[in-house]
Structure formats: C-alpha cells, structure tokens
PDB file of C-alpha atoms in Angstrom:
ATOM      1  CA  UNK A   1       0.000   0.000   0.000  1.00  0.00           C
ATOM      2  CA  UNK A   2       0.983   3.636  -0.014  1.00  0.00           C
ATOM      3  CA  UNK A   3       3.486   4.559   2.617  1.00  0.00           C
ATOM      4  CA  UNK A   4       5.884   7.153   3.925  1.00  0.00           C
ATOM      5  CA  UNK A   5       9.530   6.175   4.240  1.00  0.00           C
ATOM      6  CA  UNK A   6      13.000   7.515   4.932  1.00  0.00           C
ATOM      7  CA  UNK A   7      16.258   7.213   3.003  1.00  0.00           C
ATOM      8  CA  UNK A   8      18.793   7.146   5.866  1.00  0.00           C
ATOM      9  CA  UNK A   9      18.389   5.265   9.118  1.00  0.00           C
ATOM     10  CA  UNK A  10      21.228   7.115  10.941  1.00  0.00           C
ATOM     11  CA  UNK A  11      22.710  10.564  10.469  1.00  0.00           C
ATOM     12  CA  UNK A  12      25.747  11.718  12.428  1.00  0.00           C
ATOM     13  CA  UNK A  13      26.661  15.416  12.407  1.00  0.00           C
ATOM     14  CA  UNK A  14      29.059  17.697  14.207  1.00  0.00           C
ATOM     15  CA  UNK A  15      27.615  20.169  16.682  1.00  0.00           C
ATOM     16  CA  UNK A  16      27.029  23.481  14.943  1.00  0.00           C
ATOM     17  CA  UNK A  17      26.666  21.980  11.482  1.00  0.00           C
ATOM     18  CA  UNK A  18      23.401  21.910   9.590  1.00  0.00           C
ATOM     19  CA  UNK A  19      21.456  18.646   9.369  1.00  0.00           C
ATOM     20  CA  UNK A  20      19.226  17.449   6.564  1.00  0.00           C
ATOM     21  CA  UNK A  21      16.853  14.547   7.075  1.00  0.00           C
ATOM     22  CA  UNK A  22      15.044  13.192   4.035  1.00  0.00           C
ATOM     23  CA  UNK A  23      11.797  11.367   3.492  1.00  0.00           C
ATOM     24  CA  UNK A  24      10.043   9.916   0.442  1.00  0.00           C
ATOM     25  CA  UNK A  25       6.297   9.544   0.253  1.00  0.00           C
ATOM     26  CA  UNK A  26       4.018   7.845  -2.225  1.00  0.00           C
ATOM     27  CA  UNK A  27       0.497   8.992  -1.332  1.00  0.00           C
ATOM     28  CA  UNK A  28      -0.391  11.811  -3.706  1.00  0.00           C
ATOM     29  CA  UNK A  29      -3.585  12.476  -1.755  1.00  0.00           C
ATOM     30  CA  UNK A  30      -1.707  13.601   1.355  1.00  0.00           C
ATOM     31  CA  UNK A  31      -2.742  17.055   2.426  1.00  0.00           C
ATOM     32  CA  UNK A  32      -0.255  17.634   5.222  1.00  0.00           C
ATOM     33  CA  UNK A  33       3.262  16.463   5.869  1.00  0.00           C
ATOM     34  CA  UNK A  34       4.635  16.596   9.368  1.00  0.00           C
ATOM     35  CA  UNK A  35       7.934  16.103  11.146  1.00  0.00           C
ATOM     36  CA  UNK A  36       8.087  14.649  14.638  1.00  0.00           C
ATOM     37  CA  UNK A  37      11.038  14.301  17.003  1.00  0.00           C
ATOM     38  CA  UNK A  38      11.161  11.400  19.419  1.00  0.00           C
ATOM     39  CA  UNK A  39      13.642  11.219  22.253  1.00  0.00           C
ATOM     40  CA  UNK A  40      14.363   8.003  24.069  1.00  0.00           C
ATOM     41  CA  UNK A  41      11.513   6.997  26.367  1.00  0.00           C
ATOM     42  CA  UNK A  42       9.224   9.750  25.189  1.00  0.00           C
ATOM     43  CA  UNK A  43       6.369  10.097  22.783  1.00  0.00           C
ATOM     44  CA  UNK A  44       6.779  11.882  19.440  1.00  0.00           C
ATOM     45  CA  UNK A  45       6.912  15.660  19.629  1.00  0.00           C
ATOM     46  CA  UNK A  46       5.530  17.843  16.831  1.00  0.00           C
ATOM     47  CA  UNK A  47       8.209  19.950  15.135  1.00  0.00           C
ATOM     48  CA  UNK A  48       6.718  21.475  12.020  1.00  0.00           C
ATOM     49  CA  UNK A  49       4.190  20.729   9.317  1.00  0.00           C
ATOM     50  CA  UNK A  50       3.652  21.810   5.738  1.00  0.00           C
ATOM     51  CA  UNK A  51       0.546  21.779   3.650  1.00  0.00           C
ATOM     52  CA  UNK A  52       0.680  20.159   0.240  1.00  0.00           C
ATOM     53  CA  UNK A  53       0.122  23.478  -1.574  1.00  0.00           C
ATOM     54  CA  UNK A  54       3.363  24.867  -0.136  1.00  0.00           C
ATOM     55  CA  UNK A  55       6.963  24.028  -0.965  1.00  0.00           C
ATOM     56  CA  UNK A  56       8.766  25.559   1.988  1.00  0.00           C
ATOM     57  CA  UNK A  57       8.012  26.458   5.560  1.00  0.00           C
ATOM     58  CA  UNK A  58      10.353  27.787   8.206  1.00  0.00           C
ATOM     59  CA  UNK A  59      10.269  27.531  11.944  1.00  0.00           C
ATOM     60  CA  UNK A  60      12.778  28.226  14.652  1.00  0.00           C
ATOM     61  CA  UNK A  61      16.057  26.691  13.365  1.00  0.00           C
ATOM     62  CA  UNK A  62      14.066  24.261  11.226  1.00  0.00           C
ATOM     63  CA  UNK A  63      12.940  24.373   7.627  1.00  0.00           C
ATOM     64  CA  UNK A  64      10.754  21.848   5.856  1.00  0.00           C
ATOM     65  CA  UNK A  65      10.927  21.513   2.073  1.00  0.00           C
ATOM     66  CA  UNK A  66       8.349  19.721  -0.018  1.00  0.00           C
ATOM     67  CA  UNK A  67       8.996  18.621  -3.594  1.00  0.00           C
ATOM     68  CA  UNK A  68       5.764  17.208  -4.952  1.00  0.00           C
ATOM     69  CA  UNK A  69       7.280  16.444  -8.345  1.00  0.00           C
ATOM     70  CA  UNK A  70       9.507  13.741  -6.883  1.00  0.00           C
ATOM     71  CA  UNK A  71       7.402  13.175  -3.743  1.00  0.00           C
ATOM     72  CA  UNK A  72      10.203  14.163  -1.420  1.00  0.00           C
ATOM     73  CA  UNK A  73      10.168  15.860   1.971  1.00  0.00           C
ATOM     74  CA  UNK A  74      13.133  17.127   3.937  1.00  0.00           C
ATOM     75  CA  UNK A  75      13.803  18.637   7.342  1.00  0.00           C
ATOM     76  CA  UNK A  76      16.701  21.005   7.705  1.00  0.00           C
ATOM     77  CA  UNK A  77      18.017  21.824  11.154  1.00  0.00           C
ATOM     78  CA  UNK A  78      20.349  24.782  11.390  1.00  0.00           C
ATOM     79  CA  UNK A  79      23.256  24.873  13.834  1.00  0.00           C
ATOM     80  CA  UNK A  80      22.534  21.409  15.168  1.00  0.00           C
ATOM     81  CA  UNK A  81      22.810  21.085  18.931  1.00  0.00           C
ATOM     82  CA  UNK A  82      23.289  18.056  21.209  1.00  0.00           C
ATOM     83  CA  UNK A  83      19.668  18.446  22.278  1.00  0.00           C
ATOM     84  CA  UNK A  84      18.623  17.732  18.705  1.00  0.00           C
ATOM     85  CA  UNK A  85      19.822  14.140  19.052  1.00  0.00           C
ATOM     86  CA  UNK A  86      16.728  11.984  18.632  1.00  0.00           C
ATOM     87  CA  UNK A  87      14.824   9.903  16.114  1.00  0.00           C
ATOM     88  CA  UNK A  88      12.970  11.971  13.527  1.00  0.00           C
ATOM     89  CA  UNK A  89       9.850  10.734  11.797  1.00  0.00           C
ATOM     90  CA  UNK A  90       8.055  12.143   8.840  1.00  0.00           C
ATOM     91  CA  UNK A  91       4.334  11.571   8.701  1.00  0.00           C
ATOM     92  CA  UNK A  92       1.540  12.372   6.338  1.00  0.00           C
ATOM     93  CA  UNK A  93      -2.122  13.057   6.723  1.00  0.00           C
ATOM     94  CA  UNK A  94      -4.840  13.198   4.126  1.00  0.00           C
ATOM     95  CA  UNK A  95      -7.497  15.876   4.400  1.00  0.00           C
ATOM     96  CA  UNK A  96     -10.293  13.339   4.541  1.00  0.00           C
ATOM     97  CA  UNK A  97      -8.814  11.256   7.311  1.00  0.00           C
ATOM     98  CA  UNK A  98      -7.715  11.857  10.856  1.00  0.00           C
ATOM     99  CA  UNK A  99      -4.874   9.411  11.251  1.00  0.00           C
ATOM    100  CA  UNK A 100      -1.190  10.044  10.730  1.00  0.00           C
ATOM    101  CA  UNK A 101       0.871   7.628   8.647  1.00  0.00           C
ATOM    102  CA  UNK A 102       4.468   7.547   9.853  1.00  0.00           C
ATOM    103  CA  UNK A 103       7.666   6.523   8.170  1.00  0.00           C
ATOM    104  CA  UNK A 104      10.343   4.377   9.799  1.00  0.00           C
ATOM    105  CA  UNK A 105      12.478   7.100  11.403  1.00  0.00           C
ATOM    106  CA  UNK A 106      15.998   8.509  11.124  1.00  0.00           C
ATOM    107  CA  UNK A 107      18.281   8.663  14.124  1.00  0.00           C
ATOM    108  CA  UNK A 108      20.188  11.944  14.368  1.00  0.00           C
ATOM    109  CA  UNK A 109      23.385  11.819  16.416  1.00  0.00           C
ATOM    110  CA  UNK A 110      25.127  15.081  17.232  1.00  0.00           C
ATOM    111  CA  UNK A 111      28.827  14.868  18.034  1.00  0.00           C
ATOM    112  CA  UNK A 112      30.198  17.536  20.411  1.00  0.00           C
TER     113      UNK A 112
ATOM    114  CA  UNK B   1      -2.422  20.517  32.753  1.00  0.00           C
ATOM    115  CA  UNK B   2       0.879  18.817  32.000  1.00  0.00           C
ATOM    116  CA  UNK B   3      -0.023  17.234  28.708  1.00  0.00           C
ATOM    117  CA  UNK B   4      -1.202  13.795  27.695  1.00  0.00           C
ATOM    118  CA  UNK B   5      -0.833  11.305  30.528  1.00  0.00           C
ATOM    119  CA  UNK B   6      -0.662   7.549  30.127  1.00  0.00           C
ATOM    120  CA  UNK B   7      -0.784   4.860  32.780  1.00  0.00           C
ATOM    121  CA  UNK B   8       0.985   2.592  33.419  1.00  0.00           C
ATOM    122  CA  UNK B   9       4.325   3.504  31.856  1.00  0.00           C
ATOM    123  CA  UNK B  10       5.397  -0.116  31.759  1.00  0.00           C
ATOM    124  CA  UNK B  11       3.459  -3.371  31.864  1.00  0.00           C
ATOM    125  CA  UNK B  12       4.797  -6.905  31.833  1.00  0.00           C
ATOM    126  CA  UNK B  13       2.196  -9.619  31.439  1.00  0.00           C
ATOM    127  CA  UNK B  14       2.042 -13.299  30.734  1.00  0.00           C
ATOM    128  CA  UNK B  15       0.741 -14.487  27.409  1.00  0.00           C
ATOM    129  CA  UNK B  16      -3.006 -15.012  27.536  1.00  0.00           C
ATOM    130  CA  UNK B  17      -3.673 -12.386  30.198  1.00  0.00           C
ATOM    131  CA  UNK B  18      -5.782  -9.289  29.642  1.00  0.00           C
ATOM    132  CA  UNK B  19      -4.317  -5.803  30.053  1.00  0.00           C
ATOM    133  CA  UNK B  20      -5.865  -2.351  30.145  1.00  0.00           C
ATOM    134  CA  UNK B  21      -4.141   0.978  29.548  1.00  0.00           C
ATOM    135  CA  UNK B  22      -5.435   4.424  30.384  1.00  0.00           C
ATOM    136  CA  UNK B  23      -4.942   7.736  28.599  1.00  0.00           C
ATOM    137  CA  UNK B  24      -5.835  11.164  29.940  1.00  0.00           C
ATOM    138  CA  UNK B  25      -5.717  13.698  27.107  1.00  0.00           C
ATOM    139  CA  UNK B  26      -5.131  17.416  27.400  1.00  0.00           C
ATOM    140  CA  UNK B  27      -8.314  18.641  29.045  1.00  0.00           C
ATOM    141  CA  UNK B  28      -9.692  20.848  26.285  1.00  0.00           C
ATOM    142  CA  UNK B  29      -8.896  18.371  23.485  1.00  0.00           C
ATOM    143  CA  UNK B  30     -11.886  16.566  22.051  1.00  0.00           C
ATOM    144  CA  UNK B  31      -9.904  14.304  19.703  1.00  0.00           C
ATOM    145  CA  UNK B  32      -8.024  11.280  21.011  1.00  0.00           C
ATOM    146  CA  UNK B  33      -5.894   8.765  19.129  1.00  0.00           C
ATOM    147  CA  UNK B  34      -4.238   5.461  19.944  1.00  0.00           C
ATOM    148  CA  UNK B  35      -1.105   4.328  18.132  1.00  0.00           C
ATOM    149  CA  UNK B  36       1.195   1.343  18.482  1.00  0.00           C
ATOM    150  CA  UNK B  37       4.950   1.591  18.001  1.00  0.00           C
ATOM    151  CA  UNK B  38       7.456  -1.243  17.742  1.00  0.00           C
ATOM    152  CA  UNK B  39      11.198  -0.744  18.116  1.00  0.00           C
ATOM    153  CA  UNK B  40      12.753   1.246  15.306  1.00  0.00           C
ATOM    154  CA  UNK B  41       9.443   1.840  13.567  1.00  0.00           C
ATOM    155  CA  UNK B  42       7.130   4.777  13.350  1.00  0.00           C
ATOM    156  CA  UNK B  43       3.839   4.735  15.228  1.00  0.00           C
ATOM    157  CA  UNK B  44       0.952   2.873  13.579  1.00  0.00           C
ATOM    158  CA  UNK B  45      -2.567   4.183  13.882  1.00  0.00           C
ATOM    159  CA  UNK B  46      -5.016   2.058  15.850  1.00  0.00           C
ATOM    160  CA  UNK B  47      -8.124   4.121  16.508  1.00  0.00           C
ATOM    161  CA  UNK B  48      -9.557   7.621  16.834  1.00  0.00           C
ATOM    162  CA  UNK B  49     -12.228   9.224  19.009  1.00  0.00           C
ATOM    163  CA  UNK B  50     -13.988  12.511  18.641  1.00  0.00           C
ATOM    164  CA  UNK B  51     -15.533  13.172  22.043  1.00  0.00           C
ATOM    165  CA  UNK B  52     -16.997   9.801  23.070  1.00  0.00           C
ATOM    166  CA  UNK B  53     -17.546   8.527  19.535  1.00  0.00           C
ATOM    167  CA  UNK B  54     -15.053   6.064  18.061  1.00  0.00           C
ATOM    168  CA  UNK B  55     -14.936   7.223  14.456  1.00  0.00           C
ATOM    169  CA  UNK B  56     -12.055   5.282  12.931  1.00  0.00           C
ATOM    170  CA  UNK B  57     -10.464   1.895  13.561  1.00  0.00           C
ATOM    171  CA  UNK B  58      -7.430   0.409  11.859  1.00  0.00           C
ATOM    172  CA  UNK B  59      -7.438  -3.172  10.657  1.00  0.00           C
ATOM    173  CA  UNK B  60      -4.573  -3.578  13.138  1.00  0.00           C
ATOM    174  CA  UNK B  61      -7.210  -3.362  15.852  1.00  0.00           C
ATOM    175  CA  UNK B  62      -8.172  -7.029  15.965  1.00  0.00           C
ATOM    176  CA  UNK B  63     -11.159  -8.339  17.904  1.00  0.00           C
ATOM    177  CA  UNK B  64      -8.884  -8.825  20.914  1.00  0.00           C
ATOM    178  CA  UNK B  65      -8.463  -5.054  21.139  1.00  0.00           C
ATOM    179  CA  UNK B  66     -11.120  -2.678  22.379  1.00  0.00           C
ATOM    180  CA  UNK B  67     -10.979   1.017  23.121  1.00  0.00           C
ATOM    181  CA  UNK B  68     -13.449   3.198  24.923  1.00  0.00           C
ATOM    182  CA  UNK B  69     -13.882   6.832  25.792  1.00  0.00           C
ATOM    183  CA  UNK B  70     -17.122   6.739  27.768  1.00  0.00           C
ATOM    184  CA  UNK B  71     -17.392  10.369  28.844  1.00  0.00           C
ATOM    185  CA  UNK B  72     -15.379  11.976  26.108  1.00  0.00           C
ATOM    186  CA  UNK B  73     -12.454  12.576  28.454  1.00  0.00           C
ATOM    187  CA  UNK B  74     -10.075   9.719  29.377  1.00  0.00           C
ATOM    188  CA  UNK B  75      -9.804   6.620  27.234  1.00  0.00           C
ATOM    189  CA  UNK B  76      -8.915   2.998  27.879  1.00  0.00           C
ATOM    190  CA  UNK B  77      -7.372   0.452  25.548  1.00  0.00           C
ATOM    191  CA  UNK B  78      -7.863  -3.187  26.492  1.00  0.00           C
ATOM    192  CA  UNK B  79      -6.070  -6.145  24.965  1.00  0.00           C
ATOM    193  CA  UNK B  80      -7.565  -9.542  25.683  1.00  0.00           C
ATOM    194  CA  UNK B  81      -5.654 -12.839  25.543  1.00  0.00           C
ATOM    195  CA  UNK B  82      -2.355 -11.081  24.954  1.00  0.00           C
ATOM    196  CA  UNK B  83       0.151 -12.561  22.514  1.00  0.00           C
ATOM    197  CA  UNK B  84       3.896 -12.006  22.271  1.00  0.00           C
ATOM    198  CA  UNK B  85       3.301 -10.042  19.094  1.00  0.00           C
ATOM    199  CA  UNK B  86       1.382  -7.485  21.120  1.00  0.00           C
ATOM    200  CA  UNK B  87       4.633  -6.367  22.778  1.00  0.00           C
ATOM    201  CA  UNK B  88       5.066  -2.736  21.777  1.00  0.00           C
ATOM    202  CA  UNK B  89       4.771   0.840  22.946  1.00  0.00           C
ATOM    203  CA  UNK B  90       1.164   2.012  22.993  1.00  0.00           C
ATOM    204  CA  UNK B  91       0.915   5.737  22.437  1.00  0.00           C
ATOM    205  CA  UNK B  92      -2.010   8.021  23.030  1.00  0.00           C
ATOM    206  CA  UNK B  93      -2.334  11.440  21.441  1.00  0.00           C
ATOM    207  CA  UNK B  94      -4.876  14.224  21.585  1.00  0.00           C
ATOM    208  CA  UNK B  95      -5.707  17.305  19.592  1.00  0.00           C
ATOM    209  CA  UNK B  96      -8.252  20.061  19.525  1.00  0.00           C
ATOM    210  CA  UNK B  97     -10.727  20.349  16.689  1.00  0.00           C
ATOM    211  CA  UNK B  98     -10.133  24.068  16.725  1.00  0.00           C
ATOM    212  CA  UNK B  99      -6.423  23.855  15.930  1.00  0.00           C
ATOM    213  CA  UNK B 100      -4.389  22.268  13.178  1.00  0.00           C
ATOM    214  CA  UNK B 101      -5.166  18.605  13.458  1.00  0.00           C
ATOM    215  CA  UNK B 102      -1.639  17.723  12.480  1.00  0.00           C
ATOM    216  CA  UNK B 103      -0.392  19.094  15.782  1.00  0.00           C
ATOM    217  CA  UNK B 104      -1.357  16.117  17.884  1.00  0.00           C
ATOM    218  CA  UNK B 105       0.263  15.957  21.307  1.00  0.00           C
ATOM    219  CA  UNK B 106       1.538  12.536  22.296  1.00  0.00           C
ATOM    220  CA  UNK B 107       1.866  10.988  25.718  1.00  0.00           C
ATOM    221  CA  UNK B 108       4.956   9.123  26.830  1.00  0.00           C
ATOM    222  CA  UNK B 109       3.351   5.792  26.071  1.00  0.00           C
ATOM    223  CA  UNK B 110       2.801   2.492  27.826  1.00  0.00           C
ATOM    224  CA  UNK B 111       5.428  -0.111  27.051  1.00  0.00           C
ATOM    225  CA  UNK B 112       3.877  -3.584  27.013  1.00  0.00           C
ATOM    226  CA  UNK B 113       5.995  -6.712  27.255  1.00  0.00           C
ATOM    227  CA  UNK B 114       4.241 -10.039  26.837  1.00  0.00           C
ATOM    228  CA  UNK B 115       6.277 -12.982  28.157  1.00  0.00           C
TER     229      UNK B 115
END
C-alpha cells in the first residue's frame, strides 16, 4: 500500500553543522506532511508541518521543504545542537482522514 | 495541565492475560488517538475518538483489542488474551478540533511486554 519512508536510518553530524533529514512519500492524496522528534523513552513531539500546496516552511532553526514532483520531503536543522539528538519521523495526513501515517524514522546523532 | 498522561508507563504480562491501559488527554482536546509503536518503527494508527464517539479503527485493531472513551475525556485500551506479538509501545495522542489537526500531542506511552 501507499506509505511514507526515509532514506537514511542514521545521520551523524558535528555540533554546529546543519542537518538534513530526508523522506520519500508515495500517497499523492496527502494534504499535510509533518515532522516529529522522538527522544528516548518519550512520545513523538511535533516539530513542524507543511501543507501540500506549499513548498517551503520555516520555523525556529528548522525548515521543511516539499517537492511534490519527486514526492520528497526534507527537514533542515540549522546549527545542530546536542539536544537535537533523537529519532525523527516524517508523517503524512490526508485531508479526509484523521490518522497520521508515519515513516520508519531517522536517528540523528550530534557529536560535540 | 501537564499534557497527555498515560498509565501505566510499563506493563509486563504473561501471554493469555488481559491488560488495560489508560490515557488522559489534554483537558480541552476533544480528539483522542491510539497508536502502536514497535522498536525502530514509526507509530501505527489504531483508533480515533472525537468526544466519546469512536470514528475510525485500523485493521490492526483485531477483535482482541477494544478502546473506549465513555465520557469523552479519558480513554482505555484493552487487549484480551495477549500474545507475544502485542509487545510494543502504545501511544495516546490528543488534539483540539479548533487547531491544526496535524499538531497532535503525544503521551509518553505504555510499554507492554508479553512474556
């Protein structure tokens, strides 16, 4: 069936560098795409979302890019900090439904 | 209000036993969701409530699973005759109909281990 997935299972970056986490999706009917951060022992935490009619949205130190042509989503984290170390999930939601469909996650490790 | 609260945080049970988990959503949120998460995977949707009405159920929610939200506030998820394959983290989330429904707030989850 249609699904949301990630290219890289683990990403290791130096503190202060920028991080880019990628995600591929296949459901063209998705209306929203969302990034969640999950730290060990905690539930997922909302970071940022983007509606399907947008191609870029910025938050505090984070930017989400959406390329509908190739069905690709990315999360950019500027000046990565040790506190950014976590597993990051992309998820999608269709306008008609209420559930989120998650991908498999990318672990971000920040080296001091 | 400190967010979505789940109880217990951890549960170890023998195969064949029944277990029940509780979720207390953020007080003004009328939407409540249950998800299941296995190690290294993203959460998988189980079911959704709007107030006390259960509006969506995943095919993952077999007949051994039942969820309720009797007064439109807290919710319970019961698993009957547990199997080893039920071992997972069970996550509850809530959101308000008046805000972006992508911004669901998750609890810390109940980790179930079936031995």
